[in-house]
XYZ file of C-alpha atoms in Angstrom:
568
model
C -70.125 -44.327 118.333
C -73.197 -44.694 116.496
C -74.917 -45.700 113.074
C -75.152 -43.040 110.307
C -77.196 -44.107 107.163
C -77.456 -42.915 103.859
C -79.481 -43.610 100.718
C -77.060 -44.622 97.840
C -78.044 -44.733 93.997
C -76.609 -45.541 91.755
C -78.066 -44.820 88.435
C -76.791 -47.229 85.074
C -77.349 -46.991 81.627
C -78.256 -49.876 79.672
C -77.671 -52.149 78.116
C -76.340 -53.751 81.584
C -76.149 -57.097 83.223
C -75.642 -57.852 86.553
C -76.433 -62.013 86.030
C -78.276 -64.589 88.388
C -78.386 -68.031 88.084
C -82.100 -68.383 87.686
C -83.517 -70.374 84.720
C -84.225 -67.475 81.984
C -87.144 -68.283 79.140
C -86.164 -70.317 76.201
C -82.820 -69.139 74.174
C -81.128 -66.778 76.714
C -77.754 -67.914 78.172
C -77.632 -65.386 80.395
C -80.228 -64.035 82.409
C -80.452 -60.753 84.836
C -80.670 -60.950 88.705
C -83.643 -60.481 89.891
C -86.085 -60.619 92.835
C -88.706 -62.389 93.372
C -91.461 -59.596 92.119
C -89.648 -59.178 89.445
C -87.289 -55.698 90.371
C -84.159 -55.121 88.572
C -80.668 -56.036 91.352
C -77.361 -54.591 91.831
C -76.125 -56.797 94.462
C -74.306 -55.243 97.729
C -71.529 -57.425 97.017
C -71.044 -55.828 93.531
C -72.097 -52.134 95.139
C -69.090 -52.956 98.070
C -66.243 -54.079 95.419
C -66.653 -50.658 93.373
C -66.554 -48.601 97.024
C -63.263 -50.642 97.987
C -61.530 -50.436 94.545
C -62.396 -46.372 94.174
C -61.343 -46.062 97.796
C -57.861 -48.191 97.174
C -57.582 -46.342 93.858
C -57.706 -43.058 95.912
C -55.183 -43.703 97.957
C -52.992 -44.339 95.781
C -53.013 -41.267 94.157
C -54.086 -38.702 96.088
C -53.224 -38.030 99.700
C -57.130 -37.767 101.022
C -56.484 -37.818 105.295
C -59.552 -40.064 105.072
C -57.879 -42.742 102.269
C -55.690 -44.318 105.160
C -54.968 -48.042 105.298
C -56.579 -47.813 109.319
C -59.571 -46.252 107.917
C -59.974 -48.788 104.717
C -59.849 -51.623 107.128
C -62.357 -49.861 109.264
C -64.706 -49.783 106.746
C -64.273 -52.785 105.249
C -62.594 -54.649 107.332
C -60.286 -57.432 106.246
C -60.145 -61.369 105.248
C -59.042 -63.765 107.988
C -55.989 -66.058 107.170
C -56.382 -69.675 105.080
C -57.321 -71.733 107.169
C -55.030 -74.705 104.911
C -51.929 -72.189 105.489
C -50.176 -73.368 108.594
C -48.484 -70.305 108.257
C -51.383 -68.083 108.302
C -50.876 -65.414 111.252
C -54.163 -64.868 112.502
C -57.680 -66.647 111.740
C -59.352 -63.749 113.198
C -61.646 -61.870 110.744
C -61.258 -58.421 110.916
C -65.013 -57.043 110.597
C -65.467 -53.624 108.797
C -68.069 -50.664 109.825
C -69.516 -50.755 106.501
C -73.267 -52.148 105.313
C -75.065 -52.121 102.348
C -78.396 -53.690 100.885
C -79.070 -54.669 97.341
C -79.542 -52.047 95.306
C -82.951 -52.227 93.447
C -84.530 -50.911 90.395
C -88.629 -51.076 90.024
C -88.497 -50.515 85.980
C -91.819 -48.546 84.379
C -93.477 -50.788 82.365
C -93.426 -47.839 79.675
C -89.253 -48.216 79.783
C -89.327 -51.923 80.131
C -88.311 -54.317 77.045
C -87.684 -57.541 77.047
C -85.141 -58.196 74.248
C -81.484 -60.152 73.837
C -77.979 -58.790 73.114
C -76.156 -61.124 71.163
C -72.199 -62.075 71.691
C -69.863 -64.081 69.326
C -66.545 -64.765 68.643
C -65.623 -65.123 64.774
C -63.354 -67.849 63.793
C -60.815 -66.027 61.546
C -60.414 -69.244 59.549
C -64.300 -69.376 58.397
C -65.506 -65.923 58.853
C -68.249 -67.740 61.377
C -69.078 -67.327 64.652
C -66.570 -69.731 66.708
C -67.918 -73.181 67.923
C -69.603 -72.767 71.235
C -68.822 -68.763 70.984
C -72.461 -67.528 70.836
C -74.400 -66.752 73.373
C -77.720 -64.612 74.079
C -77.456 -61.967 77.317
C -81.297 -60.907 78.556
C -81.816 -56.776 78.525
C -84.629 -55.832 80.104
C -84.116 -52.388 79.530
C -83.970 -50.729 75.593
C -80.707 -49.311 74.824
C -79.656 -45.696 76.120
C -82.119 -45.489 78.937
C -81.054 -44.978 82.364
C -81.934 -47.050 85.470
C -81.698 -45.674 89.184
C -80.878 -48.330 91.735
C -81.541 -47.423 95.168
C -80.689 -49.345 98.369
C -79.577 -48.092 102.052
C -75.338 -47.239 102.873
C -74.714 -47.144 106.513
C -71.525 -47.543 108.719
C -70.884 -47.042 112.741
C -67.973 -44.158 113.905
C -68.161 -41.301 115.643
C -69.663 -37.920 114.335
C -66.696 -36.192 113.980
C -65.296 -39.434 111.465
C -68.784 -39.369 109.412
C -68.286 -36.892 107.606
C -64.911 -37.615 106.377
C -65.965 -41.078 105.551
C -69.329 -39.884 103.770
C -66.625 -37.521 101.889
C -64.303 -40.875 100.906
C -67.182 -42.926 100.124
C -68.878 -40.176 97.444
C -65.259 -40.030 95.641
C -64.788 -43.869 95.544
C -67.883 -43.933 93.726
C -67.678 -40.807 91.532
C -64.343 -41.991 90.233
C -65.847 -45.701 89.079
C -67.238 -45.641 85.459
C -68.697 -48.636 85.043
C -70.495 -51.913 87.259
C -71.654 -55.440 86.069
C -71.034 -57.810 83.592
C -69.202 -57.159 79.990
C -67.999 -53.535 80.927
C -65.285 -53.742 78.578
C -68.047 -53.716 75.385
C -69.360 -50.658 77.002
C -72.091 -52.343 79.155
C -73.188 -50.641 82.788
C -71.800 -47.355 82.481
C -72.846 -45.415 85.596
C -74.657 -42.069 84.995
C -72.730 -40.053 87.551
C -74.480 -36.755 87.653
C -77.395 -38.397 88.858
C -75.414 -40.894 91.458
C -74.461 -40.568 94.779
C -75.152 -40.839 98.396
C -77.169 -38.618 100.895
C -77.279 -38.913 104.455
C -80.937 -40.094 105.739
C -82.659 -39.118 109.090
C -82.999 -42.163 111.847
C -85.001 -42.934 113.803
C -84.605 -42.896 117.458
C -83.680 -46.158 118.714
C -86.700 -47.380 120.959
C -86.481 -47.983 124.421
C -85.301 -51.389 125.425
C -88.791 -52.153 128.007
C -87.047 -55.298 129.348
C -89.194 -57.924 131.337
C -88.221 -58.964 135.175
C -87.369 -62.487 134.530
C -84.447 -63.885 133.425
C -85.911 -66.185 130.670
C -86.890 -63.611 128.148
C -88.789 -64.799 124.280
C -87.082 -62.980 121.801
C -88.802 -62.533 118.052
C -87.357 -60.745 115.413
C -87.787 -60.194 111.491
C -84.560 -60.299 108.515
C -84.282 -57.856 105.997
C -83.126 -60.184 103.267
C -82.172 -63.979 102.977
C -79.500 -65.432 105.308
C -76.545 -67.585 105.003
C -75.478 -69.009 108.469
C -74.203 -72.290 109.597
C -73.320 -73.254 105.886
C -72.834 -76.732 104.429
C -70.335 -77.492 102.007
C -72.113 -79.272 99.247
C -69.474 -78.900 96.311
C -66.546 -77.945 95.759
C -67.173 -74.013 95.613
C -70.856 -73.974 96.762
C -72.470 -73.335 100.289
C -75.755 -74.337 101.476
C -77.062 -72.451 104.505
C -79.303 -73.570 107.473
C -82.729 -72.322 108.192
C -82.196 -72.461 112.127
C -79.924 -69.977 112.870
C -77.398 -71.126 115.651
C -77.551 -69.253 119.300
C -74.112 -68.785 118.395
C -74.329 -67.230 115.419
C -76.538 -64.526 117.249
C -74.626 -63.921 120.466
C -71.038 -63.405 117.851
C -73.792 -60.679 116.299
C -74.804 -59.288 119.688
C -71.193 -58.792 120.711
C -69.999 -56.886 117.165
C -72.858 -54.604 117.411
C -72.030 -53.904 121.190
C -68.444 -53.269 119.822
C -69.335 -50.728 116.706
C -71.820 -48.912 119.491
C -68.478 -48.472 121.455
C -69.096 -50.537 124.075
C -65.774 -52.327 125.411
C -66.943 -55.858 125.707
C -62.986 -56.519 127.518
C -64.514 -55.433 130.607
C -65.214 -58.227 133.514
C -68.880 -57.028 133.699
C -69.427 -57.559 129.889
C -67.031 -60.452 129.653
C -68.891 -62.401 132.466
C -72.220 -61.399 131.093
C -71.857 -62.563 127.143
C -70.531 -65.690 128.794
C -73.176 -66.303 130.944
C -76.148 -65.459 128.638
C -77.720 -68.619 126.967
C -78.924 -67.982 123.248
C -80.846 -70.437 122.084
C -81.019 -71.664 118.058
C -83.554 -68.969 116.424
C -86.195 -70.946 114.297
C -89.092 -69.548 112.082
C -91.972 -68.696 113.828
C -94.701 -71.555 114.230
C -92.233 -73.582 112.934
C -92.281 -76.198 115.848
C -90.118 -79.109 116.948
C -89.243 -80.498 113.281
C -86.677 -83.208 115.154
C -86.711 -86.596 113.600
C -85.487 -89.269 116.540
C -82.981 -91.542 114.928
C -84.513 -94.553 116.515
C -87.400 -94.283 114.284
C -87.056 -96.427 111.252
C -88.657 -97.604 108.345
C -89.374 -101.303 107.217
C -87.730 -101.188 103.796
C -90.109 -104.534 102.759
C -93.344 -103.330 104.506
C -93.010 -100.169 104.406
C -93.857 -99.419 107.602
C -92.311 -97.205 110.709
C -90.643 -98.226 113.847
C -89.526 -96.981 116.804
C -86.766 -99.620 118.270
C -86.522 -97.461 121.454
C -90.020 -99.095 121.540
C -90.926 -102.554 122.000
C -91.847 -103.797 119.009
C -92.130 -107.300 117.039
C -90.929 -107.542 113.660
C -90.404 -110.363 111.094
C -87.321 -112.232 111.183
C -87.130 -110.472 106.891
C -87.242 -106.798 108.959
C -85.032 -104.169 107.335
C -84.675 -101.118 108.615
C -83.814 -97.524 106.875
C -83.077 -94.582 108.868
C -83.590 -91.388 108.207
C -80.488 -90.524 106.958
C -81.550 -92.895 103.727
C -85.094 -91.697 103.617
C -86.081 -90.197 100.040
C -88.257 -86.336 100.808
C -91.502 -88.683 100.342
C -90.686 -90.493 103.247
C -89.559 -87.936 105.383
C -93.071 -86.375 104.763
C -94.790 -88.839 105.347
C -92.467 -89.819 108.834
C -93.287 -86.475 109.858
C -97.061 -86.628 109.040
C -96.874 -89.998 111.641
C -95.240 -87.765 114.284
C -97.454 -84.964 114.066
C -94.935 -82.494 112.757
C -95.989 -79.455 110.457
C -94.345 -79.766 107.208
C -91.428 -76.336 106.506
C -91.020 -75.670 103.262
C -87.444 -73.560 103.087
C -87.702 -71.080 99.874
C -83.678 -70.296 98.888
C -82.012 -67.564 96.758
C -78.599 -68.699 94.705
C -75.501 -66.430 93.725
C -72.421 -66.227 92.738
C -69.630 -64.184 94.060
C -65.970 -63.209 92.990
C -63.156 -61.378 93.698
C -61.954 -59.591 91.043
C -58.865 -58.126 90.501
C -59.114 -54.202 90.347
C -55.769 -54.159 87.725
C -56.563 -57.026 85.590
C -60.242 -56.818 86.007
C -59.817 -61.118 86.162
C -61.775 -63.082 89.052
C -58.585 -63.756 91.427
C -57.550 -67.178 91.100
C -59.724 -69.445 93.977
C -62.252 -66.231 94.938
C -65.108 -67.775 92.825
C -67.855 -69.225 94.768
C -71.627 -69.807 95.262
C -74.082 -69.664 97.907
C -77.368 -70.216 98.558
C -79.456 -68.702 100.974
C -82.505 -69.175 102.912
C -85.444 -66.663 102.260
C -86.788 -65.540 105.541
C -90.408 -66.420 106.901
C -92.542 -63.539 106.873
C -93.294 -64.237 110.192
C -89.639 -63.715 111.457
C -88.166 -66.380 113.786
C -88.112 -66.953 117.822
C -85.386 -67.453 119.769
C -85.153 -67.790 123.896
C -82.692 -65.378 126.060
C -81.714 -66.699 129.472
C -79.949 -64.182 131.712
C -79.723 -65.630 134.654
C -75.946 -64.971 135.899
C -75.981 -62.106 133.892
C -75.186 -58.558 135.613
C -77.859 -55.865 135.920
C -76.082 -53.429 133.891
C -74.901 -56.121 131.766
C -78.245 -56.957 130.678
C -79.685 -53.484 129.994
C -76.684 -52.628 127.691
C -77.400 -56.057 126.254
C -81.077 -55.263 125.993
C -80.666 -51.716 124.686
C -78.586 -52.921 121.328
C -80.921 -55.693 120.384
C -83.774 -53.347 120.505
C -81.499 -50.860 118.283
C -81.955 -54.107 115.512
C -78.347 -56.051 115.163
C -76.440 -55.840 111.743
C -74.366 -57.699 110.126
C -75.463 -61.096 110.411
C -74.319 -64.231 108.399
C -72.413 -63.922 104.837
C -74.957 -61.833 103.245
C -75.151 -58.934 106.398
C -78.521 -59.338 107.113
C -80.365 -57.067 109.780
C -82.647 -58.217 112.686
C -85.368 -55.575 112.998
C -89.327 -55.428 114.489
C -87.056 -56.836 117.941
C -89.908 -57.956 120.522
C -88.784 -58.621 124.256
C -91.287 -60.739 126.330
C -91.392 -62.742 128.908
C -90.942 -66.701 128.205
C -93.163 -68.922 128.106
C -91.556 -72.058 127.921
C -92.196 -75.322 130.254
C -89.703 -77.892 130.833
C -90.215 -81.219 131.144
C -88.727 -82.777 133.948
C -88.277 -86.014 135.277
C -87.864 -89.201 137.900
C -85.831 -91.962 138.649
C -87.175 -94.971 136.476
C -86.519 -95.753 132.818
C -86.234 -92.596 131.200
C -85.290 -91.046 127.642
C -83.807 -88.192 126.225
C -83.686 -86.168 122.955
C -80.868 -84.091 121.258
C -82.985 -80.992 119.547
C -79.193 -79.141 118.279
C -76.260 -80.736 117.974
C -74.276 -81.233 120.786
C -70.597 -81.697 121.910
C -70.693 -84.958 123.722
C -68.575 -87.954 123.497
C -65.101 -87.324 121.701
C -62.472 -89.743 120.191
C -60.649 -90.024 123.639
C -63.165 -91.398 125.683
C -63.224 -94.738 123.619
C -62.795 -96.898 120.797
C -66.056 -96.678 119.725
C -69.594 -95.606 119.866
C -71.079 -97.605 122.430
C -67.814 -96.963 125.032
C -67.344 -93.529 124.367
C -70.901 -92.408 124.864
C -71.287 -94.871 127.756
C -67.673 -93.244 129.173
C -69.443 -89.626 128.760
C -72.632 -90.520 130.113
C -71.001 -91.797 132.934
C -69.258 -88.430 133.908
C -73.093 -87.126 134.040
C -75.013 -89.513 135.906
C -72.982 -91.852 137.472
C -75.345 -93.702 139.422
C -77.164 -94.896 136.093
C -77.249 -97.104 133.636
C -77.373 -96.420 130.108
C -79.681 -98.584 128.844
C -79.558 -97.870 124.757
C -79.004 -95.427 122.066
C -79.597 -94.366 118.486
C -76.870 -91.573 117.291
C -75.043 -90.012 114.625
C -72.380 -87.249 114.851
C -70.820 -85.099 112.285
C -67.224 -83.478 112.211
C -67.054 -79.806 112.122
C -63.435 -79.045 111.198
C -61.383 -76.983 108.321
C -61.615 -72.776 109.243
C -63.995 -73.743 112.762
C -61.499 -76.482 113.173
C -58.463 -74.232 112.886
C -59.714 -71.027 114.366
C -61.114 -72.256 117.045
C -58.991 -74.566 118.760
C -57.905 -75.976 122.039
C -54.250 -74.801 123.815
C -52.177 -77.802 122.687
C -51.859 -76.219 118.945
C -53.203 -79.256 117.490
C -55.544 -79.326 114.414
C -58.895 -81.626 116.021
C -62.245 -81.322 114.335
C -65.061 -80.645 116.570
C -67.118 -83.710 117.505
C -70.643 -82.898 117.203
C -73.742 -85.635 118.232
C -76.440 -84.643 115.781
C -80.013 -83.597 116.172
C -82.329 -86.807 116.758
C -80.210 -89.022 118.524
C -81.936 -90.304 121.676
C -80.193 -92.264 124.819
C -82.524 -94.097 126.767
C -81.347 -94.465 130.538
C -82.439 -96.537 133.712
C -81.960 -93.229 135.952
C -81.123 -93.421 139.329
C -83.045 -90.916 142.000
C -79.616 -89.429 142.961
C -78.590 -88.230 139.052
C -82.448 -86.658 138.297
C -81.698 -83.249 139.630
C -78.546 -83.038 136.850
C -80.918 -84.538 134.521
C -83.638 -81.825 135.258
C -80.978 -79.345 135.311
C -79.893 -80.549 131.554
C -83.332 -80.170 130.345
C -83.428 -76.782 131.574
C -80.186 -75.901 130.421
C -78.909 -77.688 128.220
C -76.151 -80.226 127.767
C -72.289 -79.899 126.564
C -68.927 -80.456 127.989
C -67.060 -78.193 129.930
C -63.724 -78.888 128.547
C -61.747 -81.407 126.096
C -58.757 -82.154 126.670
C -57.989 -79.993 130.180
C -58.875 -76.944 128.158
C -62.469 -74.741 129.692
C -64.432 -74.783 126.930
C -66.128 -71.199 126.986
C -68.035 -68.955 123.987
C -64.894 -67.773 122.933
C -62.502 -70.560 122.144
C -65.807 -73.060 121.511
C -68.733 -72.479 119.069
C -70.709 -75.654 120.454
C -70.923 -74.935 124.361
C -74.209 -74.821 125.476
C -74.798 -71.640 126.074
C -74.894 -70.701 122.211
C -78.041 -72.893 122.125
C -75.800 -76.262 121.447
C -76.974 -79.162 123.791
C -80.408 -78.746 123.769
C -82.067 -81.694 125.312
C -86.187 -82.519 125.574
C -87.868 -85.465 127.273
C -88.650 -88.357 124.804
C -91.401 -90.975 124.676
C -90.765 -93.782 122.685
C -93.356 -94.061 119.839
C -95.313 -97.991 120.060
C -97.149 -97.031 117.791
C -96.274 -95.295 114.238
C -99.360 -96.906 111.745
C -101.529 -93.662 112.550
C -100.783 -90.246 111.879
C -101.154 -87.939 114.823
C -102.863 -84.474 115.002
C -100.551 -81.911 114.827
């Protein structure tokens, strides 16, 4: 199999509205999508409903070979179960073929006006517009001109199936009238004559040059802002995260193998995903941005502390952590540990399902999300073969260079792929007083290995080095549960939130000369259990095992003194 791409437009006639949440100029209620030079959007999501309704509506009434229920779900794949219905037969998503970019729409300033389009609702009783019932829609674009929005179509099957599938795709989309906002007053009618998709030449894929050694720096670029490793921060919006989790990027790597028709079932391939360590991908330059959670402020004085450090404070000494700190004093923390200051830039929207016979959002679909725009200078991430078969790794090599798809809620692409050598140094260290740092979560100790914090941790350290002592600790864990909960669970059918130790916390040990070879190993490679519960955690039935870049531990050196800001 490989990818065919296409250029699709799409061309509208105004007035239209495809709506963004952005703050419009004074009086407008609703305001038009935009980017951030100021072109015109159709978003993909908008572009991929009209596709799968034309293609549904198709085969319902005609009996296209193409319009088959296998081929739909090829295409576009299909929803996992609820993850709140114990019923639900499979939490498996079923990932389609199909990928699309915004479609964009640089408007001449010669056909650009800035105006409104009123809408009211009369109150039969008064002959007035209804309370609350008038509102102001932005145009951009005068009345009766037409608009061409372009953007990129491309999907993964064999050549033989492409041309069917280019055939069901250009129907689906000749038969739809209409896109956006307010269609039923006559807004976005689509200009067919002048719409459509043709196929567009690509490029050879280059030829993956891959380095001897088995630690390889990978940097690579996104084609459009990202939503991975999302936090729920109301009911029906998402938050993502600007590290991107090793995870996130080996579940890529393997769904890109698969639509290149690579069987990833095999030993060879199944040993070798398993075995290759993906560390979290971070914007380039970015640095360690890790705030230790020993590190506090003085609430009274002001001042910061390190209590891994020995220190003398004032019997009135009142501490804040970080998790309490106000953006100000996060700055200026980092400022005092010689940390460059990341400023994330993120791009909100709203998405729906709509019904295709009611034209109504279906009931629960509605939903926002806000991404993270990527850094310009694209983001680094560390590959570590070692284990990893020969063969195994040039397959693996050969489809990052191709640029993986598909990644995160909003599809992104990973392009301008650079393979080198790694540069990386580990710290290691000796048998003395010693401490360590958590720089991604990790999956450490769990409710089973004691009542509380201090047992548990001192039960799972334990396990590691048992010929140490651990000395002290500052740590804080989060619960990942609901869908990651439920999908990806251990053998025993229970529902049991993953137990996560979070970024920052730091363990300070007296370390025996016998346990600093499994220390130096953990700094090379990371730290996580091997299994919960009897069950082997592996990549598969675990998100968090160390090899998807979970676990990752540095050296840490106790800070005496925090009154002076170091260089960065």
């Amino acid at each position: 199999m490989k990818r065919h791409a296409f250029d699709l437009n799409i061309t509208v006639f105004a007035p239209f509205l495809f709506p963004g949440v952005a703050a419009g100029r004074y009086g407008l209620d609703r305001v038009a999508l935009r980017k951030k030079g100021g072109d015109l959007v159709l978003p993909m999501d908008q572009v991929r409903g009209i596709l799968l309704h034309g293609v549904r509506a198709l085969a319902k009434v005609t009996h296209d070979p193409a319009a088959t229920t296998s081929n739909i779900r090829a295409l576009f794949g299909a929803e996992s179960g609820d993850a709140t219905d114990d019923t639900a037969a499979s939490l498996d998503p079923l990932r389609g073929s199909l990928f699309l970019t915004d479609l964009t729409a640089p408007v001449p300033a010669s056909n650009l006006k800035t105006n409104t389009y009123p809408r009211v609702r009369i109150d039969e009783d008064s002959g007035a517009a209804a309370e609350g019932q008038l509102l102001f829609v932005e145009q951009l674009v005068a009345p009766g001109k037409d608009v061409d929005f372009t953007g990129e179509l491309a999907f993964y099957c064999t050549d033989a199936e492409a041309e069917q599938r280019l055939q069901l795709l250009s129907a689906a989309l000749r038969i739809t009238l209409s896109v956006g906002s307010y269609k039923s007053i006559g807004f976005g009618l689509i200009k067919q004559e002048t719409s459509g998709i043709v196929r567009r030449t690509v490029p050879a894929a280059p030829v993956a040059s891959l380095p001897p050694e088995s630690r390889i720096a990978w940097s690579f670029t996104l084609d459009r802002p990202y939503l991975v490793d999302a936090t729920r921060i109301a009911n029906n919006a998402y938050l993502g995260s600007a590290a991107i989790p090793g995870g996130t990027l080996k579940g890529c790597l393997a769904r890109n193998l698969q639509l290149l028709g690579v069987d990833i079932q095999t030993p060879e391939m199944q040993q070798g995903l398993a075995a290759l360590h993906v560390s979290h991908a971070r914007p380039t330059g970015s640095g360690d941005r890790t705030i230790p959670i020993s590190i506090v402020q003085d609430s009274r004085t002001q001042t910061f502390h390190d209590l891994l450090a020995p220190h003398n404070t004032e019997p009135e000494f009142s501490p804040s952590f970080a998790l309490d700190w106000k953006s100000d004093t996060e700055r200026l923390a980092r400022g005092l540990l010689g940390q460059t200051e990341q400023i994330d830039t993120f791009e909100e929207r709203v998405h729906s399902a709509i019904n295709a016979d009611t034209g109504a959002v279906v009931d629960e679909k509605l939903f926002s999300t806000i991404s993270v725009v990527p850094d310009k200078k694209g983001f680094q991430s560390v590959l570590d073969f070692g284990g990893v078969a020969a063969d195994a790794k040039k397959t693996i090599a050969d489809a990052l260079m191709r640029g993986l798809e598909g990644l995160g809620r909003t599809g992104a692409r990973l392009g301008s792929n650079v393979l080198t050598p790694a540069q990386d140094q580990f710290s290691t260290v000796s048998a003395g007083e010693v401490c360590l740092i958590l720089l991604s979560p990790g999956l450490c100790a769990q409710y089973d290995d004691g009542a509380d914090a201090p047992s548990a941790y001192a039960v799972f350290w334990q396990r590691i080095f048992p010929n140490s002592e651990l000395l002290d600790f500052y740590a804080a864990q989060s619960l990942v549960g609901g869908y990651q909960g439920r999908r990806f669970g251990l053998d025993d059918g229970q529902y049991r939130p993953w137990l996560l130790t979070n970024p920052g916390s730091v363990f300070k040990f007296a370390l025996d000369a016998s346990d600093v070879p499994t220390a130096n190993a953990i700094l090379a490679r990371g730290l996580a259990r091997t299994e919960i519960a009897g069950t082997r955690l592996t990549w598969e039935n675990c998100p968090f095992v160390r090899e998807n870049g979970y676990g990752e531990v540095s050296v840490y050196h106790p800070n005496k003194n925090l009154s002076e800001p170091r260089a960065n």
